[in-house]
CSV table of C-alpha atoms (C1' of nucleotides) in Angstrom, one decimal:
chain,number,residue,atom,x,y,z
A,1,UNK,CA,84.1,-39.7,160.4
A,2,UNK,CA,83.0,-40.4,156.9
A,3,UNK,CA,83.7,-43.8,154.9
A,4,UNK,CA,86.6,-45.3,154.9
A,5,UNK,CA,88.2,-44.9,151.3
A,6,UNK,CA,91.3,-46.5,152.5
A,7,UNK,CA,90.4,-50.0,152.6
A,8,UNK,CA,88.8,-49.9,149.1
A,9,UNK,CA,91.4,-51.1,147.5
A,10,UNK,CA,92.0,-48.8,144.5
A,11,UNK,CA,95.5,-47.3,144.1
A,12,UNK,CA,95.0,-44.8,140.6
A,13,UNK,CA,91.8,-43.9,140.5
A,14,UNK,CA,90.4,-40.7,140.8
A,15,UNK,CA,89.1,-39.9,144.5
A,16,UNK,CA,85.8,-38.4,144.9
A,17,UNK,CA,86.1,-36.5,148.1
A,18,UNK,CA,88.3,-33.9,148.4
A,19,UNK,CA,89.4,-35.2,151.7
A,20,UNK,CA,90.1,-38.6,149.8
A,21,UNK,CA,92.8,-36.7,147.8
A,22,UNK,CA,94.3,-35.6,150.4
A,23,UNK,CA,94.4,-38.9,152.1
A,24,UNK,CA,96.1,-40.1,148.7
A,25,UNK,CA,98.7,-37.5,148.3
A,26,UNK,CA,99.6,-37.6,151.8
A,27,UNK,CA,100.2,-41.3,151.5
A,28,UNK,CA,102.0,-40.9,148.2
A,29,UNK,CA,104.1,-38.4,149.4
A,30,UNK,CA,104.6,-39.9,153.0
A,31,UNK,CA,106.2,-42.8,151.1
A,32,UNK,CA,108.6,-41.0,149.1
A,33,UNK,CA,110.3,-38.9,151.0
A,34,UNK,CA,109.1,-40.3,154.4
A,35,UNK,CA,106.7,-38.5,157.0
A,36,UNK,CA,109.2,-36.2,158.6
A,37,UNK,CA,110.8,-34.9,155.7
A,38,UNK,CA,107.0,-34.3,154.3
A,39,UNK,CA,105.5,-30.7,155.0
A,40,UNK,CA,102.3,-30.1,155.3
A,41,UNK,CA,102.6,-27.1,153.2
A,42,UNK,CA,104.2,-29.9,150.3
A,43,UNK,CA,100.8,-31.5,150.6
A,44,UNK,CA,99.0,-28.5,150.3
A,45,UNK,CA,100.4,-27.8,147.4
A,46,UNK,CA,100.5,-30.9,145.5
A,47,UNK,CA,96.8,-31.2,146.9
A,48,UNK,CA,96.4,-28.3,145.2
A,49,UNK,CA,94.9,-26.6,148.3
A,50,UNK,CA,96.3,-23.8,150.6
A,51,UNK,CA,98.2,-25.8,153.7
A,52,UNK,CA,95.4,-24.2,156.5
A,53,UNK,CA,92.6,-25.6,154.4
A,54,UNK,CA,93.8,-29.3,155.1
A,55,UNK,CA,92.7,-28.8,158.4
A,56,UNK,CA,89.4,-28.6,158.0
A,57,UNK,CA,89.6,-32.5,156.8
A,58,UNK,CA,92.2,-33.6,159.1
A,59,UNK,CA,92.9,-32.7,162.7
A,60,UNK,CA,96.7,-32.8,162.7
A,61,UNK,CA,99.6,-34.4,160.6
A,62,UNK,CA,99.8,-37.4,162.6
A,63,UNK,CA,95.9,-37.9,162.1
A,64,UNK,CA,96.7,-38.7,158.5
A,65,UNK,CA,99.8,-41.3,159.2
A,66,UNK,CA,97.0,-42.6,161.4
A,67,UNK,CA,94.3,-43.1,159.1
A,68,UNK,CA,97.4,-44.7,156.4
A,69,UNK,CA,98.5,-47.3,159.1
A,70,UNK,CA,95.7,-48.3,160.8
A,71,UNK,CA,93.6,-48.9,157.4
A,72,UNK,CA,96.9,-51.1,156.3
A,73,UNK,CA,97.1,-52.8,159.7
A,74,UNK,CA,92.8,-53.7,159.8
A,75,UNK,CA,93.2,-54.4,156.2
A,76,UNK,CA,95.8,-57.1,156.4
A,77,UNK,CA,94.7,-58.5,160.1
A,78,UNK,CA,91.1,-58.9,158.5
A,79,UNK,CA,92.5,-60.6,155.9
A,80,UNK,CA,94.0,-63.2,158.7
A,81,UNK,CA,91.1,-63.8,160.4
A,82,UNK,CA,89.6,-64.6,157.2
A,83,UNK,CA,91.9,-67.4,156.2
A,84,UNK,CA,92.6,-69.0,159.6
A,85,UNK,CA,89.2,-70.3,159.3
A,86,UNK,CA,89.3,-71.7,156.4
A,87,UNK,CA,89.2,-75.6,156.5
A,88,UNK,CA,92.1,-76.3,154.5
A,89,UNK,CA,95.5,-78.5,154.8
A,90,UNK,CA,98.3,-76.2,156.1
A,91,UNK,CA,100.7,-75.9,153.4
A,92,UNK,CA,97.5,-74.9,151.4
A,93,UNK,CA,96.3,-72.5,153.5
A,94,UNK,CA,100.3,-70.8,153.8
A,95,UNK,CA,99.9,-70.7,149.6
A,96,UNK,CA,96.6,-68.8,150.4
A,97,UNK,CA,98.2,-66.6,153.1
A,98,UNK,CA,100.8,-65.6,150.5
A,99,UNK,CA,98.6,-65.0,147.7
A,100,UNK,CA,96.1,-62.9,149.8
A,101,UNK,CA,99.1,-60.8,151.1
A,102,UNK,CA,100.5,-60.1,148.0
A,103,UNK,CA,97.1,-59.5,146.6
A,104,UNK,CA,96.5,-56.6,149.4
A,105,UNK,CA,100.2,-55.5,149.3
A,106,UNK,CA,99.8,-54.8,145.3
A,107,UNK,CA,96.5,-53.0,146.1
A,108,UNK,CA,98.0,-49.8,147.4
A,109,UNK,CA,102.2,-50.2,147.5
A,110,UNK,CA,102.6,-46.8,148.4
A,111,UNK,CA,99.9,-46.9,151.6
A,112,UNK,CA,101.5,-50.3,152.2
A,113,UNK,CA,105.4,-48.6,152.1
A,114,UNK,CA,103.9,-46.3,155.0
A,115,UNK,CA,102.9,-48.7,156.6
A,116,UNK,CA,105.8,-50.4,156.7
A,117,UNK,CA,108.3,-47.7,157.2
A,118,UNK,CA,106.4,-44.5,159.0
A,119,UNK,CA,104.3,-46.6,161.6
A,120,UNK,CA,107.3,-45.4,164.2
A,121,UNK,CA,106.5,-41.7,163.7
A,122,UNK,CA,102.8,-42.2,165.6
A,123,UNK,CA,102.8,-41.7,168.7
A,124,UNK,CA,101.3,-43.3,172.3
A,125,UNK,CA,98.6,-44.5,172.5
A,126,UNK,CA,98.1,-45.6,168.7
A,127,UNK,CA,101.6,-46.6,168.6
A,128,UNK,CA,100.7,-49.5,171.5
A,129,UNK,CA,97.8,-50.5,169.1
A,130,UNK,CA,99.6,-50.8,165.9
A,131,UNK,CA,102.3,-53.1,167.5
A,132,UNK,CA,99.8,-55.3,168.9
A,133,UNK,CA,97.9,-55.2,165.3
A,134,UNK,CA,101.1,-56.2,164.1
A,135,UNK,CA,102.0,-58.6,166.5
A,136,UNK,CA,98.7,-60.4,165.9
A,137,UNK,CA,99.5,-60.9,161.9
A,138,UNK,CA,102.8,-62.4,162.7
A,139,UNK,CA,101.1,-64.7,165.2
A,140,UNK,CA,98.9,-65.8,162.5
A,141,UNK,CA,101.8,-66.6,160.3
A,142,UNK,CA,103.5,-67.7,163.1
A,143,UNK,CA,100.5,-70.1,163.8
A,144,UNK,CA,100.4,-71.3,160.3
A,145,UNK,CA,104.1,-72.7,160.6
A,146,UNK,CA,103.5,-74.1,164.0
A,147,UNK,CA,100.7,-76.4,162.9
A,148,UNK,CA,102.7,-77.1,159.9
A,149,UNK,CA,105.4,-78.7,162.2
A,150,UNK,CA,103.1,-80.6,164.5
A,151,UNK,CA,101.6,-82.1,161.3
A,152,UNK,CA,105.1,-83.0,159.9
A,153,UNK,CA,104.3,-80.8,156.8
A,154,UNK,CA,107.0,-78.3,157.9
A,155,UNK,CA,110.6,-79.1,158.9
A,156,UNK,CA,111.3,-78.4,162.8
A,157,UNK,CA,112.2,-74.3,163.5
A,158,UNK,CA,111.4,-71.2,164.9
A,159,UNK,CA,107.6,-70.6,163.9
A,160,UNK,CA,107.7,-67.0,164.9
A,161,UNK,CA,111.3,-66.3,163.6
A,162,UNK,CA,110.1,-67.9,160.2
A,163,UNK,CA,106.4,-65.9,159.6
A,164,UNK,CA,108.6,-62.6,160.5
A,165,UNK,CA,111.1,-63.5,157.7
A,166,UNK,CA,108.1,-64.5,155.3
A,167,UNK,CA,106.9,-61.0,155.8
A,168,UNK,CA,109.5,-59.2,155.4
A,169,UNK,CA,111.1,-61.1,151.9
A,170,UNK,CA,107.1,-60.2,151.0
A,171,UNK,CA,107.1,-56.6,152.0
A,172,UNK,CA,110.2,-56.2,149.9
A,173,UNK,CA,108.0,-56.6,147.2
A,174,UNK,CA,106.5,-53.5,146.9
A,175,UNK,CA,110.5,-52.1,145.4
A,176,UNK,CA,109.8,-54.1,142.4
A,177,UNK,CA,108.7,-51.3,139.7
A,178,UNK,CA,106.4,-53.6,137.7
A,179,UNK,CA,102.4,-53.2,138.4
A,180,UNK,CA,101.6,-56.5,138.1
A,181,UNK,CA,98.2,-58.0,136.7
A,182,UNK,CA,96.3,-60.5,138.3
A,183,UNK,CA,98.0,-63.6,136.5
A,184,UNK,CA,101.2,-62.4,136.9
A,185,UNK,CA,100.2,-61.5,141.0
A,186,UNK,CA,99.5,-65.4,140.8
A,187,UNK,CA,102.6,-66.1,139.3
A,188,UNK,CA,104.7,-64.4,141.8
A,189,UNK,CA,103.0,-65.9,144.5
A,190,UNK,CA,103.5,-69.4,143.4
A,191,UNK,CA,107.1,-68.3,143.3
A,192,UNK,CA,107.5,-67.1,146.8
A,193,UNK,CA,105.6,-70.7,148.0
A,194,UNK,CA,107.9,-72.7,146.0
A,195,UNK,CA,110.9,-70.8,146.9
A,196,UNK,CA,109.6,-71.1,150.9
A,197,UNK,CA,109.2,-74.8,150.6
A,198,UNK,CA,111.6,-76.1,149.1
A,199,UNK,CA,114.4,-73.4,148.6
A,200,UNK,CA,116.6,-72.6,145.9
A,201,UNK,CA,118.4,-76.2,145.7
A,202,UNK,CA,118.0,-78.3,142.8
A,203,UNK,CA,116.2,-81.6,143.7
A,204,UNK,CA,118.8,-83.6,142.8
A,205,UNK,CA,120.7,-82.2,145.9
A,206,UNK,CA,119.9,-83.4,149.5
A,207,UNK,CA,119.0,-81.6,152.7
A,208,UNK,CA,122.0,-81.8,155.6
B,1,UNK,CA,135.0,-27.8,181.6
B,2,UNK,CA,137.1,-30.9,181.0
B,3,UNK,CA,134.1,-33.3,180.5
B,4,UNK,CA,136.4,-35.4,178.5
B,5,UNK,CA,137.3,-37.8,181.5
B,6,UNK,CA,133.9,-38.6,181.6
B,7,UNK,CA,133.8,-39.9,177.7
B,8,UNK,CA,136.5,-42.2,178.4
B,9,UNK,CA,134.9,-45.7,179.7
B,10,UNK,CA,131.9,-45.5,177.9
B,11,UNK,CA,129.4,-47.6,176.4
B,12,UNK,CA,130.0,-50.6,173.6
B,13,UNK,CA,132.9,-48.7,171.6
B,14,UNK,CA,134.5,-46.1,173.5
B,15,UNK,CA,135.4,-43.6,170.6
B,16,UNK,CA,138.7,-42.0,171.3
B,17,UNK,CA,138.3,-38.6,169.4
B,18,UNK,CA,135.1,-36.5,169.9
B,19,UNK,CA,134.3,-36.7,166.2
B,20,UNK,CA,134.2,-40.8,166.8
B,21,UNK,CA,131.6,-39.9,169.6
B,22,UNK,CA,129.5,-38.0,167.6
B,23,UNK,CA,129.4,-39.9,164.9
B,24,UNK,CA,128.3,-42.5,166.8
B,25,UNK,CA,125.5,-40.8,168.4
B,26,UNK,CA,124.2,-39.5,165.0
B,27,UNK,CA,124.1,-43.6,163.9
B,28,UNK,CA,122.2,-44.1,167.1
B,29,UNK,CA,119.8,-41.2,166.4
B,30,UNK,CA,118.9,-41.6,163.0
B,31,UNK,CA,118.5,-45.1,163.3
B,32,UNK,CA,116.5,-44.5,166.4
B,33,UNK,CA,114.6,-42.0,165.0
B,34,UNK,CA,115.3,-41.8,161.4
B,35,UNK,CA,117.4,-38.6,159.5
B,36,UNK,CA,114.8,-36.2,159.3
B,37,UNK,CA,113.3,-36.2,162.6
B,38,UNK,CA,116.8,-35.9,164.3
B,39,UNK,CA,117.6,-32.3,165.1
B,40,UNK,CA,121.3,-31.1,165.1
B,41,UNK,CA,120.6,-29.8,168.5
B,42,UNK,CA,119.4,-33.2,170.1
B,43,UNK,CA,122.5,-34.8,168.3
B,44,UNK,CA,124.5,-32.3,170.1
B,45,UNK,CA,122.8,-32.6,173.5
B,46,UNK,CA,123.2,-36.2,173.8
B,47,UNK,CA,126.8,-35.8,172.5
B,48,UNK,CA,127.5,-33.0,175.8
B,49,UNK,CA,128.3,-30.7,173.4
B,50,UNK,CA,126.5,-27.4,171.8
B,51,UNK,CA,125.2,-27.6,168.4
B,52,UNK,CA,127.8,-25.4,166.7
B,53,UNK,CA,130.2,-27.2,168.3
B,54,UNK,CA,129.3,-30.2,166.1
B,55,UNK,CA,130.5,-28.0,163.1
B,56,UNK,CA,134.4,-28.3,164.4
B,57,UNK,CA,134.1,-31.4,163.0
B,58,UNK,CA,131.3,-32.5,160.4
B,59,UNK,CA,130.7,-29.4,157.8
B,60,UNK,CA,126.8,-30.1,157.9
B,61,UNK,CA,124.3,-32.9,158.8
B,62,UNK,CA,124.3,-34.8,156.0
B,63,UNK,CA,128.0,-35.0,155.9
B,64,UNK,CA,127.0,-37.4,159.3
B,65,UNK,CA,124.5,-39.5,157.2
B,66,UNK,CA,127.4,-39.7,154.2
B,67,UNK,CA,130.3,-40.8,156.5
B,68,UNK,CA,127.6,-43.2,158.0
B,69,UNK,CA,126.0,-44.6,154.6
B,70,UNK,CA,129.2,-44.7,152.8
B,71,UNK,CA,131.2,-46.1,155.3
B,72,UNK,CA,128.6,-49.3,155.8
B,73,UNK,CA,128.4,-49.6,151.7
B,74,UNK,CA,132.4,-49.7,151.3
B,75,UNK,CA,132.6,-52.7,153.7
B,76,UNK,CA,129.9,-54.5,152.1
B,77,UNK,CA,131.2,-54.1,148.8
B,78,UNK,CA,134.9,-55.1,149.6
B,79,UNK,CA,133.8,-58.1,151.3
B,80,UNK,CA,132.0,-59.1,148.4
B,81,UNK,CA,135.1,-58.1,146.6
B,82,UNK,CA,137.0,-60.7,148.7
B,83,UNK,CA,134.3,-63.2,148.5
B,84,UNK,CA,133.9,-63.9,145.0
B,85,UNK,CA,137.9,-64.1,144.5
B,86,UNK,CA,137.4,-67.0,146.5
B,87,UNK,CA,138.3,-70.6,145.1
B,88,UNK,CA,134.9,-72.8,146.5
B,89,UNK,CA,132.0,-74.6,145.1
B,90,UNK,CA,129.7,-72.1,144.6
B,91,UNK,CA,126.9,-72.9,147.1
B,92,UNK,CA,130.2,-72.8,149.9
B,93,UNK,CA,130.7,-69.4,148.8
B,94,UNK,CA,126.8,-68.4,149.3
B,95,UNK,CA,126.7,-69.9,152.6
B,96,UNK,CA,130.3,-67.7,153.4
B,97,UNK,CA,128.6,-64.6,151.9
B,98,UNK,CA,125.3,-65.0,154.1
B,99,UNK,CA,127.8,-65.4,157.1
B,100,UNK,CA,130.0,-62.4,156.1
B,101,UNK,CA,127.2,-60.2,155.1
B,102,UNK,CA,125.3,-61.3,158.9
B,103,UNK,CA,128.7,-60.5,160.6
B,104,UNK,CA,128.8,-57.2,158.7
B,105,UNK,CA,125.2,-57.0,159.9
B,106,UNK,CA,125.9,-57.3,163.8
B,107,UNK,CA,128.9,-55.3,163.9
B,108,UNK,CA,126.8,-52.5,163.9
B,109,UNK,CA,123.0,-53.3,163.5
B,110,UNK,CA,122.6,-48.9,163.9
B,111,UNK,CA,124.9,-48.4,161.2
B,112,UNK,CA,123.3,-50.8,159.1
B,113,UNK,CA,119.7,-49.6,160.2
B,114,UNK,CA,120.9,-46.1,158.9
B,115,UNK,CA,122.5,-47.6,155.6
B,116,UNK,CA,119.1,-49.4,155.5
B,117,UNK,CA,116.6,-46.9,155.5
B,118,UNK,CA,118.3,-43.3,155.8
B,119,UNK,CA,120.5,-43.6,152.6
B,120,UNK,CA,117.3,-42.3,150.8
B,121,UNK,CA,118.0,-38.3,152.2
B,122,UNK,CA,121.5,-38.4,150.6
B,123,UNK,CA,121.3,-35.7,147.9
B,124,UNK,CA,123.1,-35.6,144.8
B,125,UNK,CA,125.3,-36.8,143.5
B,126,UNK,CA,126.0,-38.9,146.6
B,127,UNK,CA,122.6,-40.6,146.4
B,128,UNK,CA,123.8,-41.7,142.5
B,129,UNK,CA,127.3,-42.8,143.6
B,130,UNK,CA,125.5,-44.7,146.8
B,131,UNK,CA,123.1,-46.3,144.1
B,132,UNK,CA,125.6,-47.6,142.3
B,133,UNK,CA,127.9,-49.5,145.3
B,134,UNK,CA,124.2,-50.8,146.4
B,135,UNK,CA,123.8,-52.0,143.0
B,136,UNK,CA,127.2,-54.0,143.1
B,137,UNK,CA,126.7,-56.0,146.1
B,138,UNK,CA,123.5,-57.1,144.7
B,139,UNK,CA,124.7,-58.0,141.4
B,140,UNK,CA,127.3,-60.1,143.5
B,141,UNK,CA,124.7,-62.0,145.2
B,142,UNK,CA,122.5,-62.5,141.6
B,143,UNK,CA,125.9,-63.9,140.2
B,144,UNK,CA,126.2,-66.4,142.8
B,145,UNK,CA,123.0,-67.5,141.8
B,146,UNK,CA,123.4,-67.0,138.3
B,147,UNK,CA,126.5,-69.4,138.5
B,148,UNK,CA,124.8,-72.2,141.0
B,149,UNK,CA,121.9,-72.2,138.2
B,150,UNK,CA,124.9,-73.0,135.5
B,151,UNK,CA,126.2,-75.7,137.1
B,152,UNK,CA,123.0,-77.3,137.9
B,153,UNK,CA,123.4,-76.5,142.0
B,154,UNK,CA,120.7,-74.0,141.9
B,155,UNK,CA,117.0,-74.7,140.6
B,156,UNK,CA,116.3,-72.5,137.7
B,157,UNK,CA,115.4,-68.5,138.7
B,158,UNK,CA,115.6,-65.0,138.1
B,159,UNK,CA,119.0,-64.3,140.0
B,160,UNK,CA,119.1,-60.8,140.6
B,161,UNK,CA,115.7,-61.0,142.2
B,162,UNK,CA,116.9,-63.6,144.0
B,163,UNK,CA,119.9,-61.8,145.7
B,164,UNK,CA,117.6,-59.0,146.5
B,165,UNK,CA,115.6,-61.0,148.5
B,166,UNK,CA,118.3,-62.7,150.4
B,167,UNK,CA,119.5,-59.4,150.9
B,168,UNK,CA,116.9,-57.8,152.3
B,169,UNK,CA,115.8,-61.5,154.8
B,170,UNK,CA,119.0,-60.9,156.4
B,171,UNK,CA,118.9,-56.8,156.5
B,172,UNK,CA,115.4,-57.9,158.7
B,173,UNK,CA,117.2,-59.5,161.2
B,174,UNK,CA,118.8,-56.5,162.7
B,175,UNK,CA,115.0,-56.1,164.3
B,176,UNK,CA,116.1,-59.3,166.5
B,177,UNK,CA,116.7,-58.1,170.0
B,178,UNK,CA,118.9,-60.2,170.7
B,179,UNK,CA,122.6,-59.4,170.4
B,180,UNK,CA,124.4,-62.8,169.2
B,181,UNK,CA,127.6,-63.8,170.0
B,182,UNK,CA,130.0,-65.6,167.3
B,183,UNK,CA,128.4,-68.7,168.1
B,184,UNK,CA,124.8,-67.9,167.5
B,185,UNK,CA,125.5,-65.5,164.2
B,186,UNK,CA,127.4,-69.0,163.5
B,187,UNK,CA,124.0,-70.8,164.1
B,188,UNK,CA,122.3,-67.9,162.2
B,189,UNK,CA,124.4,-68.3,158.9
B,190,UNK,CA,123.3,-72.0,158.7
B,191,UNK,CA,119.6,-71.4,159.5
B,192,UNK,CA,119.5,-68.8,156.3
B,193,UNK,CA,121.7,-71.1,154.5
B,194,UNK,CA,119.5,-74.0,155.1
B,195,UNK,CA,116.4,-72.5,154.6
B,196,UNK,CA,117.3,-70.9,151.5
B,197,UNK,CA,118.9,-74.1,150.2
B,198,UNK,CA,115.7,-76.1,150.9
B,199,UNK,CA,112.8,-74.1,152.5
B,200,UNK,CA,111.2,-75.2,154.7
B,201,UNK,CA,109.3,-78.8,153.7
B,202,UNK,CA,110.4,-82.1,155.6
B,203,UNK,CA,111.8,-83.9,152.9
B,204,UNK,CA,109.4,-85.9,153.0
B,205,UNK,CA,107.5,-83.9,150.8
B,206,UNK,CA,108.4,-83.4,147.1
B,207,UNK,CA,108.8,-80.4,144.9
B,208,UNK,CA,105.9,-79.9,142.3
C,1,DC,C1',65.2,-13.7,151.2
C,2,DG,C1',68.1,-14.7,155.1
C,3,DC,C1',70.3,-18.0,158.0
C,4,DG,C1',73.7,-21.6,159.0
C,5,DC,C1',77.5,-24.1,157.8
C,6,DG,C1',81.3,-26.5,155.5
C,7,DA,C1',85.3,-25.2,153.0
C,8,DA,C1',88.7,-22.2,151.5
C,9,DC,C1',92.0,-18.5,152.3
C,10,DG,C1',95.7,-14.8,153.9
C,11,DA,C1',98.1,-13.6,157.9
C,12,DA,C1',100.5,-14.8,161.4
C,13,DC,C1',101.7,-17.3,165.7
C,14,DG,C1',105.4,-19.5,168.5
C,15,DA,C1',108.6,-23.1,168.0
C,16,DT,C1',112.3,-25.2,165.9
C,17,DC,C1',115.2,-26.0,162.0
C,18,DG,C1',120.3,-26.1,160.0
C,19,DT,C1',123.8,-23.1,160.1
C,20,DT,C1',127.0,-18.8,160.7
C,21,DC,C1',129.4,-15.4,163.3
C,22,DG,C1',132.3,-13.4,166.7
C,23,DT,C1',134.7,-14.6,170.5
C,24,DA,C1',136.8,-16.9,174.4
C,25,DT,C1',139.9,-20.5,175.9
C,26,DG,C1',143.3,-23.6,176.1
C,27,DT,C1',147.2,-26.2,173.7
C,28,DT,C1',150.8,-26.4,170.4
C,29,DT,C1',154.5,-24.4,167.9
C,30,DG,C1',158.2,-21.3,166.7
D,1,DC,C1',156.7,-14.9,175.1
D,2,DA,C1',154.0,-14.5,171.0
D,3,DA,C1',151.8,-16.3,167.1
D,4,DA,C1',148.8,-20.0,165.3
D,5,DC,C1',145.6,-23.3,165.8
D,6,DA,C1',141.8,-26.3,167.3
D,7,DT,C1',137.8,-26.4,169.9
D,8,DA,C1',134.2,-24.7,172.5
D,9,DC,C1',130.3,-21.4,173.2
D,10,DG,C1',126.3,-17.7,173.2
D,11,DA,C1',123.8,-15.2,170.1
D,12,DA,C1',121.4,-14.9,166.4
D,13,DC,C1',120.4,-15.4,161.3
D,14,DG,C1',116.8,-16.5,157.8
D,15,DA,C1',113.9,-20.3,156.7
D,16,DT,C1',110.5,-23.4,157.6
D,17,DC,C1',107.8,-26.1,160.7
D,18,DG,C1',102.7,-27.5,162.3
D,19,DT,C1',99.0,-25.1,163.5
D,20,DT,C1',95.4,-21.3,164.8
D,21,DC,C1',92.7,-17.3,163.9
D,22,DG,C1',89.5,-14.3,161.7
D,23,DT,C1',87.3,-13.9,157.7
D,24,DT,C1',85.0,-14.7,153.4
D,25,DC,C1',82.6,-17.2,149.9
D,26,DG,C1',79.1,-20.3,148.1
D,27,DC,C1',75.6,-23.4,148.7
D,28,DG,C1',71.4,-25.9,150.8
D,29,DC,C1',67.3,-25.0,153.4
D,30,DG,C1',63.7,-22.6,156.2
DNA sequence: CGCGCGAACGAACGATCGTTCGTATGTTTG
DNA sequence: CAAACATACGAACGATCGTTCGTTCGCGCG
């Protein structure tokens, strides 16, 4: 196995490797019209390669959804580990957990719409992995609301119920068509903290 | 072979005709699976039936995935037909369209998965006409914003994305296992209500 | 120079795809 | 009873699927 291009996180430019490009068209092409309505002769072609020559980079169709998920799934749960050990108040570290996910989500949309949408299409074992990488990111968000609660930072709820929803308005993101910079990556995360705190009421109105 | 007296005290919905049975096995399939990677001839196994068979009564596959699509999209955008003719305050008729859209939501949660995620393989000019009724009930979700933001209910926001992401909190929950009763989608209305009203701070806390 | 090897290709494999055709079998209608 | 119709099926169509095979080409290295 050669290096991991996947986690670098650089969407547009220009892979070195041949086998790179092919990891780049797949996951452009996986995203847009999904994995089983993507042939690998498609590839091939877009790849501009003959379809019997992507073999000698990847061992099978599903070995490239593979590579797509799983560099998502490390990439985010990485991320988690990262900020859970951070010594910083809850709420702050939930603004950081936002900010950071956005920030990876933004890095690659299309590898990150595959991993959102085509995880399904692996199959056992891998499929048994990715759900428990999975599960172990929500648990982190999960975790983050829990502590909030105990703290009396966070209203009383379902911890798990509210990281899953968190991830999914997030995840949504990736429809919106504008690249954004840095500042305005900044900007949106601020938005989806305020909008998580304290909702879309004006202040003047009260909580039931 | 009169399998027929077999189809009769089936499952959830017992579809009279045959047609209603297959349709309803499609839903199940391509939300189970997705569109692409369900075969006409596993549609028609599960169904009892031979694959041409399943051309007595649907001209082609897609037909399936339009009566399914369409048929979701035309109740969601005549409820939201029937909601904004309502006379309420305008955060009483968010917190009726959250609980009408979630009702929607588990009257079929494979319907909706397929509406979801499948409506992409429509071709033309279905896919343009399906665009469009999408585009409607979200414009009737970014009014209701647009309107609380007016009157000073709403705290001051881009409304369309705003709907959007409503939307697509409450698509998630079909992922739930669980299948509520009217009670508990009761419950579930006033959890999204409340935590899109205020988030999910102790009001203790105050807004920056 | 010659040897090995990764990378590319044309051809083609067996499987499966969506769909059509001809036909058989009731059931309904005149 | 006969004509008409709806529904089912087996066979099979052409297309395309993921993948394998045998081969060739070009390059680095002894």
């Amino acid at each position: 196995m050669k290096s991991d291009l996947l986690a670098a996180p650089h969407a547009t430019a220009p892979p070195s490797s041949r086998r790179a490009l092919i990891a780049s068209v797949a996951t452009e092409l996986f995203h847009r019209k999904g994995y089983a309505a993507t042939s690998m002769r498609e590839l091939a072609s877009v790849s501009g390669i003959e379809a019997p020559s992507l073999y000698n980079h990847f061992s099978s169709k599903e070995t490239l959804l593979h590579e797509i998920c799983f560099g998502m799934a490390d990439a985010f749960v990485s991320t988690a580990r990262r900020l859970a050990a951070l010594d910083l108040p809850v709420e702050d570290r939930l603004a950081r957990a936002i900010e950071e996910h956005l920030r990876l989500l933004f890095s690659d949309r299309e590898a990150v719409g595959v991993f959102v949408n085509e995880w399904r299409h692996l199959s056992e074992p891998s499929l048994q992995t990715f759900k428990a990488l999975r599960s172990d990111y929500e648990q982190f968000f999960a975790g983050l609301f829990q502590e909030g609660m105990l703290k009396g930072v966070f209203r009383q709820g379902d911890p798990l119920w509210l990281g899953r929803q968190l991830l999914l308005l997030m995840n949504g993101s990736i429809h919106s068509t504008a690249r954004p910079d840095s500042e305005a990556l900044a900007n949106l995360g601020r938005r989806f903290y305020g909008l998580w705190m304290h909702g879309v009421a004006s202040s003047t109105t009260q909580p039931d």
